[in-house]
Amino acid sequence: MTEYGRGGGSEPWHPEDPLYGDLAWTAHQTQQGHAPYGGAPQQDYPQEPQYQQQYPQHQEYVPQQHAQQQHAQQQHAHPQQPHAEHLYPQQPHPQQPHPEQPHPQQQQYPQQQGAYAPQQPVYDSQGWDTGQSQYVAAAAQSDAYAGVDPYAQQPVSGYPGETPDLYTTPDAYPPPQPPGRRHLEPEPAEQAEEEPETGLLTGGGDDEGDGPADGGRRSGRKGGKGGKPKQRSGTACLLAAVVIIGVVGGGGYYGYTYIKDRFATAADYAGEGTGESVDVEIPKGASLATMGNILKKQGIVASVEAFTTAAHVNPKGKSIQPGVYPLKKKMSAAAAVTLMTDPTKLNVITVPEGKRNSEVYKAIDTRLGKPEGTTEAIAKSQGKNLGLPAWAGNNPKIMDPLEGFLYPARYDLSKDTTPESLLKQMIKQATDKYTELGIEAKAKDLGLENPLQVVTVASLVNAEGKNHDDFRKMSEVVYNRLKKTNDVTNQKLEFDSTYNYLKGTSNINFSMKEARALDHPYNTHFVKGLPPGPIGNPGADALSATLNPDHGGWMFFVSVDGTTTTFTQTYDEHQKLVAEFLERQKQKNGG
């Protein structure tokens, strides 16, 4: 039977004792190695002499001979242990113990010399106090080893003077509770150890046979509330599993996509594409990435990355112009870049500066796949309905009312483009440009009758000049020859370009005698002044030079070598240059 560690008194510690619950108990003697019930650790101090002096009426002294033997045993067991007076100075005891009970710290160190030795109750096999404690105490005073079972395992004290821990043996009862805590409510059910679940969705079994074969131990767990474990919601578990799977799956897919996009080869088609043709329009200012996105959406290339890579590899890849390209479905990126860097493959039509309308009409028919003459017929029949300004086309001698209004520029084509829509677009752009330059207000300042004559002068400048550096001098020649004071050419322009225009040719060598004898409104070798209308479509440079001529007094010009134009102020200088030009032509023709 284990010791209960109680001090002197009539109250047994075991709850089954009929005398359990003595209200006179006011303190609990904390055993060595156990924390007090307040929760804070307790420091155990050796018994000090002043306690012997403070409570003499409660001390029972061990005979001197026995005390000396005890002191000798202590000195022998721990020869180097310092005296208690050196370790712990004298301190006043914080609390007066109950007169019927020994001081708590006096029981913890009964082995010290002169220590107070309280009587311990003796219990029988049923836990009852036998009343023999006083005899055991008396025998203990005469024999230190009396009442000790020589065959029982004795607890080993750590140091002399320590009371052995009587609550650490396997069959010991729990430490005694103070009277105020002996009948506390049972521990909350949540603190009980959870039983393992029997299934994911069932929420566990019950106490009537569905649970484990544990002999009904569930119903006897702490709490006394039926013993059923808390059931977990199967829906919550399923939802948690779905969320986890979704997170893991989403993360894996994102990682796979990132690695594929980062390190995998960009998707690309092979070859020149299928037979299906698609007109793809590239807007102005589009980057290579924007172009790639447009082509991918149209099904031309497989990926933007493949297109941009091919454009960087191609030396001309960064010079792709905006416009409409006739491409094919499922082309390789390299094939698409090659086609888009070829100007002839661009689905556009470009009107060069100075081009005549007859050449523009043919180009439109070819680009739109129309029969030859279609666009020209529309221009003649619907000229007044295509958006010409009010000051244009009023002279009945004009060969083509649209001449000079098909503004030189590049025009994008699509499947919806028609000759009518394209002509309207060109005329609108020319009208906007003329309005921007203010030719209506400047016509009179230049000695011209109307804005149409400004366009006509610009067309002559563009046709006769070999380069942009000649345009301002050429416009000066036109204005000087139109002057009434011109007695050298008698206000005749004598431009070969006008004769070629009415003939529909571009010859340099022609019979001057025939030219001067041909009576035609556009033949400036025969008539004075300007032709009825423009002879071509002047560009921006020719228009600017027409509005700002070079006031150098130029009257004549000739291109001796066919490339460089030389300007002169007098007829004699001009004649010398003409003779040089004729000699070169004679040598060139072998005659």
Coordinates of C-alpha atoms in Angstrom, one line a residue:
M1 CA 0.0 0.0 0.0
T2 CA 1.4 3.4 -0.9
E3 CA 2.0 6.2 1.4
Y4 CA -0.3 9.3 1.0
G5 CA 2.0 11.8 2.4
R6 CA -0.4 13.4 4.8
G7 CA 0.7 15.2 7.9
G8 CA -0.6 14.5 11.4
G9 CA -4.3 14.7 11.9
S10 CA -7.4 12.5 11.9
E11 CA -8.4 13.0 8.3
P12 CA -7.5 10.3 5.7
W13 CA -6.6 11.5 2.2
H14 CA -8.4 8.8 0.2
P15 CA -11.9 9.9 -0.9
E16 CA -13.4 6.5 0.0
D17 CA -12.6 7.1 3.6
P18 CA -15.8 7.9 5.5
L19 CA -14.0 10.7 7.3
Y20 CA -12.9 12.3 4.0
G21 CA -13.7 16.0 3.8
D22 CA -12.4 17.4 7.1
L23 CA -13.1 21.1 7.0
A24 CA -10.4 21.8 9.4
W25 CA -7.8 21.1 6.7
T26 CA -6.4 24.5 5.5
A27 CA -3.2 23.7 3.6
H28 CA -1.6 21.1 1.5
Q29 CA 1.8 19.8 2.0
T30 CA 3.5 19.8 -1.4
Q31 CA 5.7 16.8 -1.9
Q32 CA 9.2 17.1 -3.2
G33 CA 9.2 17.3 -7.0
H34 CA 5.5 18.4 -7.3
A35 CA 4.3 21.9 -8.1
P36 CA 1.7 23.5 -5.7
Y37 CA -1.9 23.8 -6.8
G38 CA -1.6 27.5 -7.5
G39 CA 0.2 26.6 -10.7
A40 CA 3.6 28.3 -9.8
P41 CA 6.6 26.3 -9.0
Q42 CA 7.6 26.1 -5.3
Q43 CA 11.1 26.5 -4.0
D44 CA 12.0 23.9 -1.4
Y45 CA 14.4 25.2 1.2
P46 CA 16.2 23.2 3.9
Q47 CA 14.8 23.4 7.4
E48 CA 16.4 26.4 9.1
P49 CA 16.9 26.8 12.8
Q50 CA 14.7 29.8 13.3
Y51 CA 11.6 27.6 12.7
Q52 CA 12.6 25.5 15.7
Q53 CA 12.6 28.6 17.8
Q54 CA 9.3 30.1 16.4
Y55 CA 7.2 27.0 17.0
P56 CA 8.6 25.2 20.1
Q57 CA 5.2 24.1 21.3
H58 CA 4.7 21.9 18.2
Q59 CA 8.2 20.4 17.9
E60 CA 8.9 16.9 19.0
Y61 CA 12.6 16.5 19.3
V62 CA 14.4 13.3 18.5
P63 CA 16.6 11.9 21.2
Q64 CA 20.1 13.3 21.2
Q65 CA 21.7 10.0 20.5
H66 CA 19.5 9.3 17.5
A67 CA 20.0 12.9 16.2
Q68 CA 23.7 12.6 16.4
Q69 CA 23.5 9.3 14.4
Q70 CA 21.3 11.0 11.8
H71 CA 23.7 13.9 11.5
A72 CA 26.6 11.6 11.1
Q73 CA 24.8 9.7 8.3
Q74 CA 24.1 13.0 6.5
Q75 CA 27.7 14.1 6.8
H76 CA 28.9 10.8 5.4
A77 CA 26.4 10.7 2.5
H78 CA 27.1 14.3 1.4
P79 CA 30.4 15.4 2.8
Q80 CA 30.5 18.5 0.6
Q81 CA 27.0 19.8 1.2
P82 CA 27.1 23.3 2.7
H83 CA 25.2 24.0 5.9
A84 CA 21.7 25.3 5.4
E85 CA 22.6 28.5 7.2
H86 CA 25.1 29.3 4.5
L87 CA 22.7 28.6 1.6
Y88 CA 19.6 30.3 3.0
P89 CA 19.9 33.2 5.4
Q90 CA 17.4 33.4 8.1
Q91 CA 14.0 34.4 6.7
P92 CA 10.7 35.0 8.5
H93 CA 8.1 32.4 7.8
P94 CA 5.4 34.0 5.6
Q95 CA 2.4 32.3 7.2
Q96 CA 1.5 30.9 10.7
P97 CA 0.5 27.3 10.3
H98 CA -2.5 25.7 11.8
P99 CA -1.9 24.8 15.5
E100 CA -3.1 21.2 14.9
Q101 CA -0.9 20.6 11.9
P102 CA 2.9 20.8 11.4
H103 CA 4.4 23.5 9.3
P104 CA 4.5 22.4 5.6
Q105 CA 8.3 22.9 5.3
Q106 CA 9.0 21.1 8.5
Q107 CA 7.6 17.9 7.0
Q108 CA 9.8 18.2 3.9
Y109 CA 13.0 18.1 5.8
P110 CA 12.5 15.7 8.8
Q111 CA 16.0 14.3 8.5
Q112 CA 17.8 17.4 9.7
Q113 CA 19.2 17.6 13.1
G114 CA 16.6 18.8 15.6
A115 CA 13.9 18.8 12.9
Y116 CA 10.3 18.5 13.7
A117 CA 9.1 14.9 13.0
P118 CA 5.4 14.8 12.6
Q119 CA 3.4 11.6 13.1
Q120 CA 2.3 9.8 10.0
P121 CA -1.0 7.9 10.0
V122 CA -0.9 4.2 9.3
Y123 CA -3.5 2.6 7.0
D124 CA -4.7 -0.9 6.6
S125 CA -5.3 -2.7 3.3
Q126 CA -8.7 -1.0 3.0
G127 CA -7.3 2.5 3.4
W128 CA -8.5 3.0 7.0
D129 CA -6.4 4.7 9.7
T130 CA -5.4 2.0 12.2
G131 CA -4.6 4.5 14.9
Q132 CA -1.0 3.1 15.3
S133 CA 0.7 6.2 14.1
Q134 CA 1.7 7.2 17.6
Y135 CA 3.4 3.9 18.2
V136 CA 5.1 4.1 14.9
A137 CA 6.3 7.6 15.7
A138 CA 7.6 6.4 19.1
A139 CA 9.4 3.5 17.5
A140 CA 10.9 5.8 14.9
Q141 CA 12.4 7.9 17.6
S142 CA 14.2 4.9 19.0
D143 CA 15.0 3.2 15.7
A144 CA 15.4 5.1 12.5
Y145 CA 14.6 2.0 10.5
A146 CA 11.5 0.8 12.4
G147 CA 8.4 0.1 10.3
V148 CA 10.3 0.0 7.1
D149 CA 9.8 -3.0 4.8
P150 CA 13.2 -4.3 4.1
Y151 CA 12.0 -5.9 0.9
A152 CA 10.1 -3.0 -0.5
Q153 CA 11.8 -0.6 -2.9
Q154 CA 12.5 2.5 -1.1
P155 CA 12.3 5.9 -2.8
V156 CA 15.7 7.5 -3.2
S157 CA 16.0 11.1 -2.0
G158 CA 18.0 13.5 -4.1
Y159 CA 19.6 15.1 -1.1
P160 CA 19.7 14.6 2.6
G161 CA 16.7 16.1 4.3
E162 CA 14.4 15.6 1.3
T163 CA 11.1 13.7 1.7
P164 CA 10.7 11.0 -0.9
D165 CA 8.1 11.6 -3.6
L166 CA 5.3 9.3 -2.7
Y167 CA 3.1 10.1 -5.8
T168 CA 5.4 8.7 -8.5
T169 CA 4.9 5.0 -7.9
P170 CA 2.7 3.2 -10.5
D171 CA -0.1 2.3 -8.1
A172 CA -0.2 5.7 -6.2
Y173 CA -3.3 7.8 -6.0
P174 CA -3.3 11.3 -7.4
P175 CA -2.0 14.0 -5.0
P176 CA -4.6 15.2 -2.5
Q177 CA -6.8 18.1 -3.4
P178 CA -7.5 21.0 -1.0
P179 CA -11.0 21.0 0.5
G180 CA -12.2 23.8 -1.8
R181 CA -11.3 21.8 -4.9
R182 CA -12.2 18.2 -3.9
H183 CA -15.7 18.4 -5.5
L184 CA -14.9 20.5 -8.7
E185 CA -16.9 20.1 -11.8
P186 CA -15.6 17.5 -14.2
E187 CA -13.2 18.6 -16.9
P188 CA -14.8 20.0 -20.1
A189 CA -15.5 17.3 -22.7
E190 CA -13.3 19.2 -25.2
Q191 CA -10.2 18.4 -23.1
A192 CA -10.8 14.7 -23.4
E193 CA -8.7 12.8 -25.8
E194 CA -10.5 12.5 -29.1
E195 CA -11.4 9.1 -30.3
P196 CA -10.2 8.3 -33.8
E197 CA -12.8 8.7 -36.5
T198 CA -14.3 5.6 -38.0
G199 CA -14.9 7.1 -41.5
L200 CA -14.6 10.2 -43.5
L201 CA -18.3 10.9 -44.0
T202 CA -20.0 8.9 -41.2
G203 CA -18.8 11.1 -38.4
G204 CA -17.8 8.1 -36.1
G205 CA -19.8 5.4 -34.3
D206 CA -21.8 5.5 -31.1
D207 CA -21.6 3.8 -27.7
E208 CA -24.0 1.0 -28.5
G209 CA -22.0 -1.2 -30.7
D210 CA -21.0 0.9 -33.8
G211 CA -17.7 2.0 -32.3
P212 CA -14.6 0.1 -31.6
A213 CA -14.7 -3.0 -29.4
D214 CA -13.3 -1.3 -26.4
G215 CA -15.7 -2.6 -23.8
G216 CA -17.8 0.6 -23.6
R217 CA -14.9 2.7 -22.5
R218 CA -16.2 5.7 -24.5
S219 CA -19.1 6.2 -22.2
G220 CA -16.8 6.4 -19.2
R221 CA -14.5 9.1 -20.5
K222 CA -14.1 12.4 -18.8
G223 CA -17.1 14.7 -18.8
G224 CA -19.8 12.1 -18.3
K225 CA -21.9 13.5 -21.2
G226 CA -22.6 10.3 -23.0
G227 CA -19.1 9.7 -24.2
K228 CA -19.9 10.3 -27.9
P229 CA -17.0 11.9 -29.8
K230 CA -17.7 15.1 -31.6
Q231 CA -18.8 14.3 -35.2
R232 CA -17.2 16.1 -38.1
S233 CA -19.2 17.2 -41.0
G234 CA -18.6 15.0 -44.1
T235 CA -19.5 17.9 -46.4
A236 CA -16.9 20.1 -44.8
C237 CA -14.2 17.4 -45.3
L238 CA -15.3 16.9 -48.9
L239 CA -15.2 20.7 -49.5
A240 CA -11.8 20.9 -48.0
A241 CA -10.5 18.1 -50.2
V242 CA -12.0 19.7 -53.3
V243 CA -10.4 23.1 -52.4
I244 CA -7.0 21.4 -51.8
I245 CA -7.2 19.5 -55.1
G246 CA -8.2 22.7 -56.9
V247 CA -5.3 24.7 -55.5
V248 CA -2.8 22.0 -56.2
G249 CA -4.2 21.4 -59.7
G250 CA -4.3 25.1 -60.5
G251 CA -0.8 25.6 -59.3
G252 CA 0.4 22.7 -61.3
Y253 CA -1.3 23.9 -64.5
Y254 CA 0.0 27.4 -64.0
G255 CA 3.5 26.1 -63.5
Y256 CA 3.3 23.9 -66.6
T257 CA 2.0 26.8 -68.7
Y258 CA 4.7 29.1 -67.4
I259 CA 7.5 26.6 -68.1
K260 CA 6.0 25.8 -71.5
D261 CA 5.8 29.4 -72.5
R262 CA 9.2 30.3 -71.1
F263 CA 11.3 27.4 -72.4
A264 CA 9.3 25.5 -75.1
T265 CA 9.7 26.3 -78.8
A266 CA 7.0 28.6 -80.1
A267 CA 4.2 27.0 -82.1
D268 CA 4.6 27.4 -85.9
Y269 CA 3.2 26.2 -89.1
A270 CA 5.3 24.8 -92.0
G271 CA 5.3 25.9 -95.7
E272 CA 3.7 28.7 -97.6
G273 CA 0.2 28.1 -96.2
T274 CA -3.1 26.6 -97.6
G275 CA -4.8 27.7 -100.7
E276 CA -7.3 30.0 -98.9
S277 CA -6.2 33.7 -99.2
V278 CA -6.9 36.3 -96.6
D279 CA -6.5 40.1 -96.9
V280 CA -4.9 41.2 -93.6
E281 CA -4.7 45.0 -92.9
I282 CA -1.7 46.2 -90.8
P283 CA -2.5 49.6 -89.3
K284 CA -0.1 52.5 -89.0
G285 CA 2.3 52.4 -86.1
A286 CA 1.7 48.7 -85.4
S287 CA 4.5 47.0 -83.6
L288 CA 5.8 43.5 -84.5
A289 CA 3.8 42.1 -81.5
T290 CA 0.6 43.8 -82.7
M291 CA 1.2 42.4 -86.2
G292 CA 1.7 39.0 -84.8
N293 CA -1.6 39.2 -82.8
I294 CA -3.5 40.3 -85.9
L295 CA -2.0 37.4 -88.0
K296 CA -2.7 34.9 -85.3
K297 CA -6.4 35.9 -84.9
Q298 CA -6.8 35.6 -88.7
G299 CA -5.3 32.1 -88.6
I300 CA -2.2 33.1 -90.6
V301 CA 0.5 32.2 -88.1
A302 CA 0.4 29.7 -85.2
S303 CA 1.8 32.1 -82.5
V304 CA 2.9 35.6 -81.9
E305 CA 6.3 34.4 -80.6
A306 CA 7.1 32.6 -83.9
F307 CA 6.2 35.7 -85.9
T308 CA 8.3 38.2 -83.9
T309 CA 11.2 35.8 -83.8
A310 CA 11.1 35.4 -87.6
A311 CA 10.8 39.2 -88.0
H312 CA 14.0 39.7 -85.9
V313 CA 15.9 37.1 -87.9
N314 CA 14.9 38.6 -91.3
P315 CA 17.1 41.6 -92.1
K316 CA 14.1 43.4 -93.5
G317 CA 11.7 42.2 -90.7
K318 CA 11.6 45.6 -89.0
S319 CA 10.7 47.5 -92.2
I320 CA 7.3 46.0 -92.6
Q321 CA 4.9 48.7 -93.8
P322 CA 1.3 49.2 -92.8
G323 CA -1.2 48.2 -95.4
V324 CA -3.2 45.2 -96.7
Y325 CA -1.3 42.0 -97.4
P326 CA -2.8 39.1 -99.4
L327 CA -1.7 36.2 -97.1
K328 CA -2.7 32.6 -96.7
K329 CA -4.0 30.5 -93.9
K330 CA -1.5 28.5 -91.8
M331 CA 1.7 30.0 -93.2
S332 CA 5.0 29.6 -91.5
A333 CA 6.1 32.7 -89.6
A334 CA 9.2 33.0 -91.9
A335 CA 7.0 32.8 -95.0
A336 CA 4.7 35.5 -93.7
V337 CA 7.6 37.8 -92.9
T338 CA 9.1 37.3 -96.3
L339 CA 5.9 38.2 -98.1
M340 CA 5.2 41.2 -95.9
T341 CA 8.7 42.6 -96.6
D342 CA 8.2 42.5 -100.4
P343 CA 6.6 45.8 -101.5
T344 CA 5.1 44.2 -104.6
K345 CA 3.2 41.8 -102.4
L346 CA 1.6 44.6 -100.4
N347 CA -2.1 44.8 -101.3
V348 CA -2.0 48.5 -101.8
I349 CA -1.9 50.9 -104.8
T350 CA 0.5 53.8 -104.8
V351 CA 0.1 56.9 -107.0
P352 CA 3.5 58.3 -107.7
E353 CA 4.0 62.1 -107.9
G354 CA 3.3 63.5 -111.4
K355 CA 1.5 60.4 -112.7
R356 CA -1.2 60.9 -115.2
N357 CA -4.7 59.7 -114.6
S358 CA -4.5 57.2 -117.5
E359 CA -1.7 55.3 -115.7
V360 CA -3.6 55.4 -112.4
Y361 CA -6.7 53.9 -114.0
K362 CA -4.8 51.0 -115.4
A363 CA -3.1 50.4 -112.0
I364 CA -6.5 50.3 -110.3
D365 CA -7.9 47.8 -112.8
T366 CA -4.9 45.6 -112.4
R367 CA -4.9 45.7 -108.6
L368 CA -8.7 45.2 -108.2
G369 CA -8.8 42.6 -110.9
K370 CA -11.1 44.5 -113.2
P371 CA -11.1 44.5 -117.0
E372 CA -8.9 47.1 -118.6
G373 CA -10.7 50.4 -119.1
T374 CA -13.2 49.9 -116.3
T375 CA -11.9 52.6 -114.0
E376 CA -11.4 55.1 -116.8
A377 CA -15.0 54.6 -118.0
I378 CA -16.3 55.2 -114.4
A379 CA -14.2 58.4 -114.2
K380 CA -15.6 59.9 -117.3
S381 CA -19.2 58.9 -116.7
Q382 CA -19.4 59.7 -112.9
G383 CA -16.7 62.4 -112.6
K384 CA -19.1 64.9 -111.2
N385 CA -20.4 62.5 -108.5
L386 CA -17.0 61.5 -107.1
G387 CA -16.5 64.6 -104.9
L388 CA -14.7 67.1 -107.0
P389 CA -14.6 70.7 -105.6
A390 CA -16.9 73.3 -107.2
W391 CA -14.0 75.1 -108.8
A392 CA -12.8 72.1 -110.7
G393 CA -14.0 70.6 -114.1
N394 CA -15.9 73.7 -115.3
N395 CA -13.8 74.1 -118.5
P396 CA -15.3 72.0 -121.4
K397 CA -11.9 71.8 -123.0
I398 CA -10.5 69.7 -120.2
M399 CA -9.5 66.2 -121.4
D400 CA -10.1 64.6 -118.0
P401 CA -11.9 66.4 -115.2
L402 CA -10.3 64.1 -112.5
E403 CA -6.7 65.0 -113.7
G404 CA -4.8 66.5 -110.9
F405 CA -7.2 65.2 -108.2
L406 CA -5.9 61.6 -107.8
Y407 CA -3.5 62.7 -105.1
P408 CA -0.1 60.9 -105.0
A409 CA -0.1 58.6 -102.0
R410 CA -0.4 54.9 -101.0
Y411 CA -3.9 53.5 -100.7
D412 CA -4.8 50.3 -98.9
L413 CA -7.0 47.8 -100.7
S414 CA -9.4 45.2 -99.4
K415 CA -12.0 42.9 -100.7
D416 CA -14.6 45.6 -100.4
T417 CA -12.6 48.1 -102.4
T418 CA -14.2 49.2 -105.7
P419 CA -13.0 51.6 -108.4
E420 CA -15.6 54.1 -107.3
S421 CA -14.7 54.0 -103.7
L422 CA -11.0 54.2 -104.5
L423 CA -11.5 57.2 -106.8
K424 CA -13.5 59.0 -104.1
Q425 CA -10.8 58.3 -101.6
M426 CA -8.1 59.8 -103.8
I427 CA -10.2 62.9 -104.7
K428 CA -11.0 63.6 -101.1
Q429 CA -7.3 63.4 -100.1
A430 CA -6.4 65.8 -102.9
T431 CA -9.1 68.3 -102.0
D432 CA -8.1 68.2 -98.3
K433 CA -4.5 68.9 -99.3
Y434 CA -5.4 71.8 -101.5
T435 CA -7.6 73.3 -98.8
E436 CA -4.7 72.9 -96.3
L437 CA -2.4 74.8 -98.6
G438 CA -5.0 77.5 -99.2
I439 CA -4.6 77.6 -103.0
E440 CA -7.9 79.4 -103.5
A441 CA -6.6 82.5 -101.6
K442 CA -3.1 82.4 -103.2
A443 CA -4.2 82.0 -106.8
K444 CA -4.7 85.8 -107.4
D445 CA -1.4 86.6 -105.6
L446 CA 0.4 84.5 -108.2
G447 CA -1.4 86.2 -111.1
L448 CA -3.6 83.1 -111.8
E449 CA -7.3 83.1 -112.5
N450 CA -8.5 80.3 -110.2
P451 CA -7.3 77.5 -107.9
L452 CA -7.4 75.0 -110.9
Q453 CA -4.6 76.9 -112.6
V454 CA -2.5 76.6 -109.4
V455 CA -2.9 72.8 -109.7
T456 CA -2.1 73.0 -113.4
V457 CA 1.1 74.9 -112.8
A458 CA 2.1 72.4 -110.2
S459 CA 1.5 69.6 -112.6
L460 CA 3.8 71.2 -115.2
V461 CA 6.5 71.8 -112.6
N462 CA 6.3 68.2 -111.5
A463 CA 6.4 66.9 -115.2
E464 CA 9.4 69.1 -116.3
G465 CA 11.5 69.0 -113.2
K466 CA 14.0 66.2 -112.9
N467 CA 14.3 66.3 -109.1
H468 CA 13.0 68.3 -106.2
D469 CA 15.8 70.9 -106.4
D470 CA 14.5 72.0 -109.8
F471 CA 10.9 72.6 -108.8
R472 CA 11.2 76.2 -107.5
K473 CA 13.3 77.3 -110.5
M474 CA 10.8 75.6 -112.8
S475 CA 7.8 77.4 -111.3
E476 CA 9.8 80.7 -111.8
V477 CA 10.1 79.9 -115.5
V478 CA 6.4 79.3 -115.8
Y479 CA 5.4 82.6 -114.1
N480 CA 8.0 84.6 -116.2
R481 CA 6.8 83.1 -119.5
L482 CA 3.1 83.8 -118.6
K483 CA 3.9 87.5 -118.1
K484 CA 2.6 89.9 -120.7
T485 CA 6.0 91.5 -121.0
N486 CA 7.4 88.2 -122.3
D487 CA 8.5 89.0 -125.8
V488 CA 11.0 86.1 -126.1
T489 CA 8.4 83.3 -126.2
N490 CA 5.4 85.6 -126.6
Q491 CA 3.7 84.1 -123.5
K492 CA 4.1 80.6 -124.8
L493 CA 5.3 78.0 -122.3
E494 CA 6.6 75.7 -125.0
F495 CA 6.7 72.7 -122.6
D496 CA 7.3 69.3 -124.3
S497 CA 5.3 67.6 -121.5
T498 CA 2.1 69.2 -122.7
Y499 CA 2.6 67.9 -126.2
N500 CA 3.3 64.4 -124.9
Y501 CA 0.2 64.6 -122.6
L502 CA -2.2 65.2 -125.5
K503 CA -0.4 62.5 -127.5
G504 CA -0.4 60.1 -124.6
T505 CA 3.4 59.6 -124.9
S506 CA 6.5 60.4 -123.0
N507 CA 9.0 61.0 -125.8
I508 CA 12.0 63.3 -125.6
N509 CA 12.8 63.3 -129.2
F510 CA 9.9 64.4 -131.4
S511 CA 9.5 66.8 -134.4
M512 CA 9.4 70.3 -133.2
K513 CA 8.0 71.4 -136.5
E514 CA 5.0 69.1 -136.0
A515 CA 4.6 70.2 -132.4
R516 CA 4.5 73.9 -133.3
A517 CA 2.0 73.2 -136.1
L518 CA -0.5 71.1 -134.0
D519 CA -3.5 73.2 -132.9
H520 CA -4.6 71.8 -129.6
P521 CA -5.6 73.4 -126.3
Y522 CA -3.0 71.4 -124.4
N523 CA -0.2 72.0 -126.9
T524 CA 1.8 74.9 -125.3
H525 CA 4.0 75.0 -128.4
F526 CA 1.0 76.3 -130.3
V527 CA -1.2 78.1 -127.8
K528 CA -0.4 80.9 -125.3
G529 CA -0.7 80.5 -121.6
L530 CA -1.6 77.4 -119.6
P531 CA -3.5 74.3 -120.8
P532 CA -7.2 74.0 -119.8
G533 CA -6.3 71.7 -116.9
P534 CA -3.5 69.8 -115.2
I535 CA -1.4 67.2 -117.1
G536 CA -0.8 65.0 -114.1
N537 CA -1.2 64.7 -110.3
P538 CA 1.4 67.0 -108.6
G539 CA 2.9 66.0 -105.3
A540 CA 3.4 68.0 -102.2
D541 CA 6.9 69.3 -103.2
A542 CA 5.6 70.5 -106.6
L543 CA 2.7 72.2 -104.9
S544 CA 4.9 73.9 -102.3
A545 CA 7.3 75.1 -105.1
T546 CA 4.4 76.4 -107.1
L547 CA 3.3 78.6 -104.2
N548 CA 6.8 79.7 -103.4
P549 CA 8.8 80.2 -106.7
D550 CA 12.5 81.0 -106.9
H551 CA 12.7 84.6 -107.9
G552 CA 15.9 84.2 -109.9
G553 CA 14.6 85.5 -113.2
W554 CA 14.9 82.1 -114.9
M555 CA 13.5 82.1 -118.4
F556 CA 14.9 78.9 -120.0
F557 CA 16.0 75.4 -119.1
V558 CA 17.4 72.4 -120.8
S559 CA 18.7 69.0 -119.7
V560 CA 21.8 68.3 -121.7
D561 CA 22.5 64.8 -120.3
G562 CA 18.9 63.8 -119.6
T563 CA 19.5 64.0 -115.8
T564 CA 20.6 67.4 -114.8
T565 CA 18.5 70.5 -115.6
T566 CA 20.3 73.7 -116.4
F567 CA 18.5 77.0 -116.1
T568 CA 19.3 80.3 -117.9
Q569 CA 18.0 83.8 -118.1
T570 CA 18.7 84.7 -121.7
Y571 CA 17.9 83.1 -125.0
D572 CA 21.5 83.1 -126.2
E573 CA 22.6 81.0 -123.2
H574 CA 19.7 78.7 -123.9
Q575 CA 20.6 78.3 -127.5
K576 CA 24.1 77.2 -126.7
L577 CA 22.8 74.5 -124.3
V578 CA 20.3 73.4 -127.0
A579 CA 23.1 73.0 -129.6
E580 CA 25.0 70.9 -127.0
F581 CA 22.0 68.7 -126.4
L582 CA 21.4 68.1 -130.1
E583 CA 25.0 67.1 -130.6
R584 CA 24.8 64.5 -127.8
Q585 CA 21.6 63.1 -129.3
K586 CA 23.2 62.8 -132.7
Q587 CA 26.2 60.9 -131.2
K588 CA 23.8 58.7 -129.2
N589 CA 21.8 57.7 -132.3
G590 CA 25.0 57.0 -134.3
G591 CA 24.5 59.7 -136.8

